[in-house]
């Protein structure tokens, strides 16, 4: 059943992306494609001493910011953060190196508007991995305080759908295959360059990034924390696509952003009541 659900989810996402990229979205729908999620993109927001870094939210593949961050963005805003989000790379299907350049430019705009020296990045799926390219190769190590990856594709996926969709219209899907040229380059040497703190939050039920352990990062515990949701909340049912809407994930994100260093590996979130 889970495999069938995965196939339906990925092909539905791919169909939406294909129509969007081809310009076949109805005008009424297209007009809202660049609408930010609630709580995001108040360009007059100034960080305070308790929340000195603005938070930039980075979508996953086939995602738009409004849906991807509909739950987490207002939570971060309510917690006191200046929150920003953007759409990139034709629904995040462009080559990852190109999308990392877009992220670099967006971070520069956020820093200029807020006066902040650094930003925090919170990304979903590709959006949790792609910022590492910006950090490692495009100067981001000095401009990022925290990178929090939610079910990130850090070591790629063995999902057989990735190359099928990739060959059709998604270079980013090719880049996210296990053993791809992009990931080989990204993970050579250190996976976690010094400067930022790194937190990974993943789920044993990830059906897109396969196996789920490919999300985990190697690096010193002083600035790298890997979290598997079910290690603290065994009944947490969330899978890949909706992980950004998991209230347990939100607690881990706030823990990571609210302290010096990555998320506290001993943190115990309030688990879902099922």
Short mmCIF file of C-alpha atoms in Angstrom, two decimals:
data_model
loop_
_atom_site.label_atom_id
_atom_site.label_comp_id
_atom_site.label_asym_id
_atom_site.label_seq_id
_atom_site.Cartn_x
_atom_site.Cartn_y
_atom_site.Cartn_z
CA UNK A 1 0.00 0.00 0.00
CA UNK A 2 2.79 2.45 0.85
CA UNK A 3 4.52 1.81 -2.49
CA UNK A 4 1.28 2.49 -4.39
CA UNK A 5 0.75 5.69 -2.40
CA UNK A 6 4.30 6.76 -3.21
CA UNK A 7 3.79 6.22 -6.92
CA UNK A 8 0.53 8.19 -6.88
CA UNK A 9 2.10 11.04 -4.89
CA UNK A 10 5.17 11.38 -7.08
CA UNK A 11 3.34 11.15 -10.37
CA UNK A 12 0.69 13.64 -9.17
CA UNK A 13 3.44 16.06 -8.20
CA UNK A 14 5.20 15.48 -11.49
CA UNK A 15 2.00 16.10 -13.44
CA UNK A 16 1.40 19.41 -11.66
CA UNK A 17 5.00 20.43 -12.26
CA UNK A 18 4.85 19.48 -15.92
CA UNK A 19 1.71 21.54 -16.49
CA UNK A 20 3.19 24.48 -14.63
CA UNK A 21 6.48 24.37 -16.53
CA UNK A 22 4.64 24.10 -19.82
CA UNK A 23 2.52 27.14 -19.03
CA UNK A 24 -0.73 25.17 -18.91
CA UNK A 25 -1.88 26.31 -15.48
CA UNK A 26 -5.16 28.21 -15.52
CA UNK A 27 -4.65 31.99 -15.21
CA UNK A 28 -6.46 32.16 -11.86
CA UNK A 29 -4.18 29.51 -10.41
CA UNK A 30 -1.02 30.91 -11.97
CA UNK A 31 -1.62 34.32 -10.42
CA UNK A 32 -1.14 32.83 -6.95
CA UNK A 33 1.95 30.74 -7.64
CA UNK A 34 4.28 33.30 -6.08
CA UNK A 35 2.13 33.99 -3.03
CA UNK A 36 4.15 33.43 0.17
CA UNK A 37 2.89 31.36 3.10
CA UNK A 38 1.34 33.15 6.06
CA UNK A 39 3.96 34.85 8.19
CA UNK A 40 6.59 35.10 5.46
CA UNK A 41 8.11 37.92 3.41
CA UNK A 42 7.48 40.95 5.57
CA UNK A 43 10.44 42.86 4.16
CA UNK A 44 10.14 45.49 6.91
CA UNK A 45 10.78 42.87 9.63
CA UNK A 46 13.88 43.48 11.73
CA UNK A 47 15.37 40.64 13.82
CA UNK A 48 15.53 41.20 17.58
CA UNK A 49 18.21 40.13 20.02
CA UNK A 50 16.33 36.94 20.91
CA UNK A 51 15.97 35.95 17.23
CA UNK A 52 18.96 37.59 15.51
CA UNK A 53 18.92 35.52 12.32
CA UNK A 54 16.03 35.71 9.85
CA UNK A 55 14.78 32.31 8.71
CA UNK A 56 14.78 31.44 5.01
CA UNK A 57 12.52 28.53 4.04
CA UNK A 58 13.66 26.41 1.07
CA UNK A 59 11.13 24.27 -0.82
CA UNK A 60 11.41 20.68 -1.90
CA UNK A 61 11.23 19.39 -5.48
CA UNK A 62 7.89 20.05 -7.24
CA UNK A 63 6.89 22.30 -4.33
CA UNK A 64 5.71 25.90 -4.07
CA UNK A 65 6.43 27.93 -0.96
CA UNK A 66 2.80 28.64 -0.07
CA UNK A 67 1.86 24.98 0.32
CA UNK A 68 5.23 23.64 1.47
CA UNK A 69 5.42 26.04 4.42
CA UNK A 70 1.73 26.62 5.17
CA UNK A 71 2.09 25.20 8.68
CA UNK A 72 5.65 25.94 9.71
CA UNK A 73 5.95 29.53 8.47
CA UNK A 74 3.26 31.00 10.76
CA UNK A 75 4.65 28.99 13.69
CA UNK A 76 8.09 30.49 13.19
CA UNK A 77 6.62 33.97 12.81
CA UNK A 78 4.62 33.53 16.01
CA UNK A 79 7.78 32.42 17.79
CA UNK A 80 9.35 35.78 16.95
CA UNK A 81 11.38 35.13 13.81
CA UNK A 82 11.53 37.18 10.63
CA UNK A 83 10.55 34.58 8.04
CA UNK A 84 11.21 34.56 4.30
CA UNK A 85 10.40 32.12 1.52
CA UNK A 86 10.81 31.97 -2.24
CA UNK A 87 10.10 29.80 -5.25
CA UNK A 88 13.09 28.76 -7.30
CA UNK A 89 14.25 26.63 -10.18
CA UNK A 90 10.93 26.07 -11.96
CA UNK A 91 9.32 24.29 -9.02
CA UNK A 92 12.79 23.17 -7.87
CA UNK A 93 13.35 21.03 -10.95
CA UNK A 94 16.35 22.93 -12.38
CA UNK A 95 19.91 21.68 -11.83
CA UNK A 96 20.79 21.96 -8.16
CA UNK A 97 23.89 24.06 -8.78
CA UNK A 98 21.71 26.65 -10.54
CA UNK A 99 19.14 26.64 -7.74
CA UNK A 100 21.91 27.09 -5.17
CA UNK A 101 22.84 30.28 -7.01
CA UNK A 102 19.25 31.49 -6.66
CA UNK A 103 19.39 30.73 -2.95
CA UNK A 104 22.64 32.71 -2.63
CA UNK A 105 20.98 35.73 -4.26
CA UNK A 106 17.84 35.46 -2.13
CA UNK A 107 19.88 35.24 1.07
CA UNK A 108 21.78 38.35 -0.02
CA UNK A 109 18.47 40.19 -0.45
CA UNK A 110 17.22 39.06 2.98
CA UNK A 111 20.46 40.12 4.66
CA UNK A 112 20.34 43.51 2.95
CA UNK A 113 16.71 44.11 3.97
CA UNK A 114 17.07 42.96 7.58
CA UNK A 115 20.63 44.05 8.32
CA UNK A 116 21.41 40.56 9.60
CA UNK A 117 24.93 39.21 9.27
CA UNK A 118 23.68 35.63 8.86
CA UNK A 119 20.47 33.72 8.19
CA UNK A 120 19.06 30.41 9.31
CA UNK A 121 17.96 28.02 6.56
CA UNK A 122 15.15 25.50 7.00
CA UNK A 123 14.67 23.24 4.00
CA UNK A 124 12.48 20.33 2.95
CA UNK A 125 13.80 17.41 0.87
CA UNK A 126 15.92 18.97 -1.93
CA UNK A 127 15.61 22.20 0.06
CA UNK A 128 17.47 20.60 2.94
CA UNK A 129 20.30 19.34 0.74
CA UNK A 130 20.69 22.04 -1.94
CA UNK A 131 21.75 24.71 0.60
CA UNK A 132 24.81 22.60 1.34
CA UNK A 133 25.99 23.36 -2.22
CA UNK A 134 25.58 27.07 -1.48
CA UNK A 135 27.43 26.65 1.82
CA UNK A 136 30.29 24.58 0.41
CA UNK A 137 30.86 26.16 -3.02
CA UNK A 138 29.13 29.57 -3.19
CA UNK A 139 30.31 31.33 -0.03
CA UNK A 140 27.40 30.43 2.22
CA UNK A 141 29.51 29.08 5.09
CA UNK A 142 30.04 32.63 6.36
CA UNK A 143 26.41 33.66 5.88
CA UNK A 144 24.47 30.77 7.43
CA UNK A 145 24.14 30.20 11.17
CA UNK A 146 21.89 27.11 11.10
CA UNK A 147 20.84 24.69 8.39
CA UNK A 148 17.89 22.53 9.40
CA UNK A 149 17.07 19.85 6.82
CA UNK A 150 13.68 18.15 7.00
CA UNK A 151 13.87 14.73 5.25
CA UNK A 152 16.76 16.04 3.12
CA UNK A 153 18.20 14.15 0.16
CA UNK A 154 21.76 14.49 1.44
CA UNK A 155 23.02 11.23 -0.05
CA UNK A 156 20.37 10.86 -2.70
CA UNK A 157 17.61 8.37 -3.21
CA UNK A 158 17.47 4.88 -4.67
CA UNK A 159 13.80 5.44 -5.54
CA UNK A 160 13.39 4.06 -9.09
CA UNK A 161 11.04 6.89 -10.07
CA UNK A 162 13.77 9.53 -9.81
CA UNK A 163 15.53 8.72 -13.12
CA UNK A 164 12.21 8.24 -14.95
CA UNK A 165 10.92 11.67 -13.97
CA UNK A 166 14.38 13.19 -14.25
CA UNK A 167 14.86 12.24 -17.88
CA UNK A 168 11.50 13.80 -18.73
CA UNK A 169 11.88 17.30 -17.30
CA UNK A 170 13.62 17.33 -13.90
CA UNK A 171 17.40 17.75 -13.85
CA UNK A 172 17.21 18.12 -10.05
CA UNK A 173 15.79 14.60 -9.86
CA UNK A 174 18.85 13.27 -11.70
CA UNK A 175 21.06 15.23 -9.30
CA UNK A 176 19.29 13.59 -6.35
CA UNK A 177 19.88 10.02 -7.42
CA UNK A 178 22.21 8.02 -5.23
CA UNK A 179 25.72 8.24 -6.64
CA UNK A 180 25.00 11.19 -8.94
CA UNK A 181 27.83 13.42 -10.11
CA UNK A 182 26.38 16.30 -8.11
CA UNK A 183 26.15 14.35 -4.86
CA UNK A 184 29.58 12.79 -5.34
CA UNK A 185 31.04 16.30 -5.59
CA UNK A 186 28.96 17.64 -2.71
CA UNK A 187 29.83 14.83 -0.28
CA UNK A 188 33.52 14.55 -1.15
CA UNK A 189 35.75 15.52 1.76
CA UNK A 190 33.71 17.13 4.53
CA UNK A 191 29.93 16.93 4.29
CA UNK A 192 29.51 19.69 6.86
CA UNK A 193 31.94 22.60 6.33
CA UNK A 194 32.65 24.57 9.48
CA UNK A 195 30.64 27.71 10.07
CA UNK A 196 26.98 26.68 10.21
CA UNK A 197 25.35 24.24 12.62
CA UNK A 198 23.57 21.34 10.93
CA UNK A 199 20.41 19.58 12.04
CA UNK A 200 18.76 16.76 10.09
CA UNK A 201 15.23 15.60 10.92
CA UNK A 202 14.07 12.48 9.11
CA UNK A 203 11.47 9.73 9.43
CA UNK A 204 11.72 5.97 9.17
CA UNK A 205 8.64 6.13 6.92
CA UNK A 206 10.29 8.21 4.19
CA UNK A 207 9.16 6.72 0.90
CA UNK A 208 10.83 9.30 -1.36
CA UNK A 209 14.36 9.57 0.02
CA UNK A 210 15.21 5.87 0.13
CA UNK A 211 16.65 4.58 2.38
CA UNK A 212 15.73 7.14 5.00
CA UNK A 213 19.24 6.91 6.47
CA UNK A 214 20.61 8.63 3.36
CA UNK A 215 19.35 11.89 4.88
CA UNK A 216 21.82 11.68 7.77
CA UNK A 217 24.98 13.79 7.74
CA UNK A 218 28.47 12.94 8.88
CA UNK A 219 30.22 15.49 11.05
CA UNK A 220 31.34 16.41 14.57
CA UNK A 221 28.59 16.26 17.19
CA UNK A 222 29.54 19.79 18.24
CA UNK A 223 27.79 21.14 15.17
CA UNK A 224 25.89 18.21 13.62
CA UNK A 225 22.75 16.57 15.04
CA UNK A 226 20.83 13.82 13.26
CA UNK A 227 17.25 13.18 14.39
CA UNK A 228 15.05 10.24 13.46
CA UNK A 229 11.51 11.16 14.54
CA UNK A 230 10.56 7.70 15.75
CA UNK A 231 13.56 7.50 18.09
CA UNK A 232 11.77 9.97 20.37
CA UNK A 233 8.17 9.52 19.21
CA UNK A 234 7.76 5.87 18.11
CA UNK A 235 4.19 6.39 16.90
CA UNK A 236 4.89 9.42 14.73
CA UNK A 237 3.31 8.46 11.36
CA UNK A 238 4.60 11.23 9.12
CA UNK A 239 6.15 10.33 5.79
CA UNK A 240 8.15 12.49 3.36
CA UNK A 241 5.73 14.81 1.61
CA UNK A 242 3.92 16.23 4.63
CA UNK A 243 6.84 16.23 7.06
CA UNK A 244 6.88 20.03 7.22
CA UNK A 245 3.37 19.90 8.68
CA UNK A 246 4.29 17.53 11.52
CA UNK A 247 4.02 19.31 14.89
CA UNK A 248 6.88 17.16 16.20
CA UNK A 249 9.11 18.34 13.36
CA UNK A 250 8.21 21.93 14.23
CA UNK A 251 9.42 21.36 17.78
CA UNK A 252 12.77 20.07 16.54
CA UNK A 253 13.12 23.05 14.20
CA UNK A 254 12.42 25.53 16.99
CA UNK A 255 14.85 23.70 19.28
CA UNK A 256 17.61 23.92 16.66
CA UNK A 257 17.00 27.60 15.92
CA UNK A 258 16.61 28.63 19.54
CA UNK A 259 19.96 27.52 20.92
CA UNK A 260 23.67 27.80 20.25
CA UNK A 261 24.70 24.81 18.16
CA UNK A 262 22.47 22.31 16.37
CA UNK A 263 19.35 20.74 17.89
CA UNK A 264 19.89 19.16 21.29
CA UNK A 265 20.15 15.40 20.60
CA UNK A 266 18.62 14.75 24.03
CA UNK A 267 15.58 16.96 23.38
CA UNK A 268 12.26 15.21 24.04
CA UNK A 269 9.41 16.73 22.00
CA UNK A 270 5.76 16.36 22.89
CA UNK A 271 4.65 13.39 20.83
CA UNK A 272 1.43 13.17 18.86
CA UNK A 273 -1.63 11.82 20.63
CA UNK A 274 -2.99 9.09 18.43
#
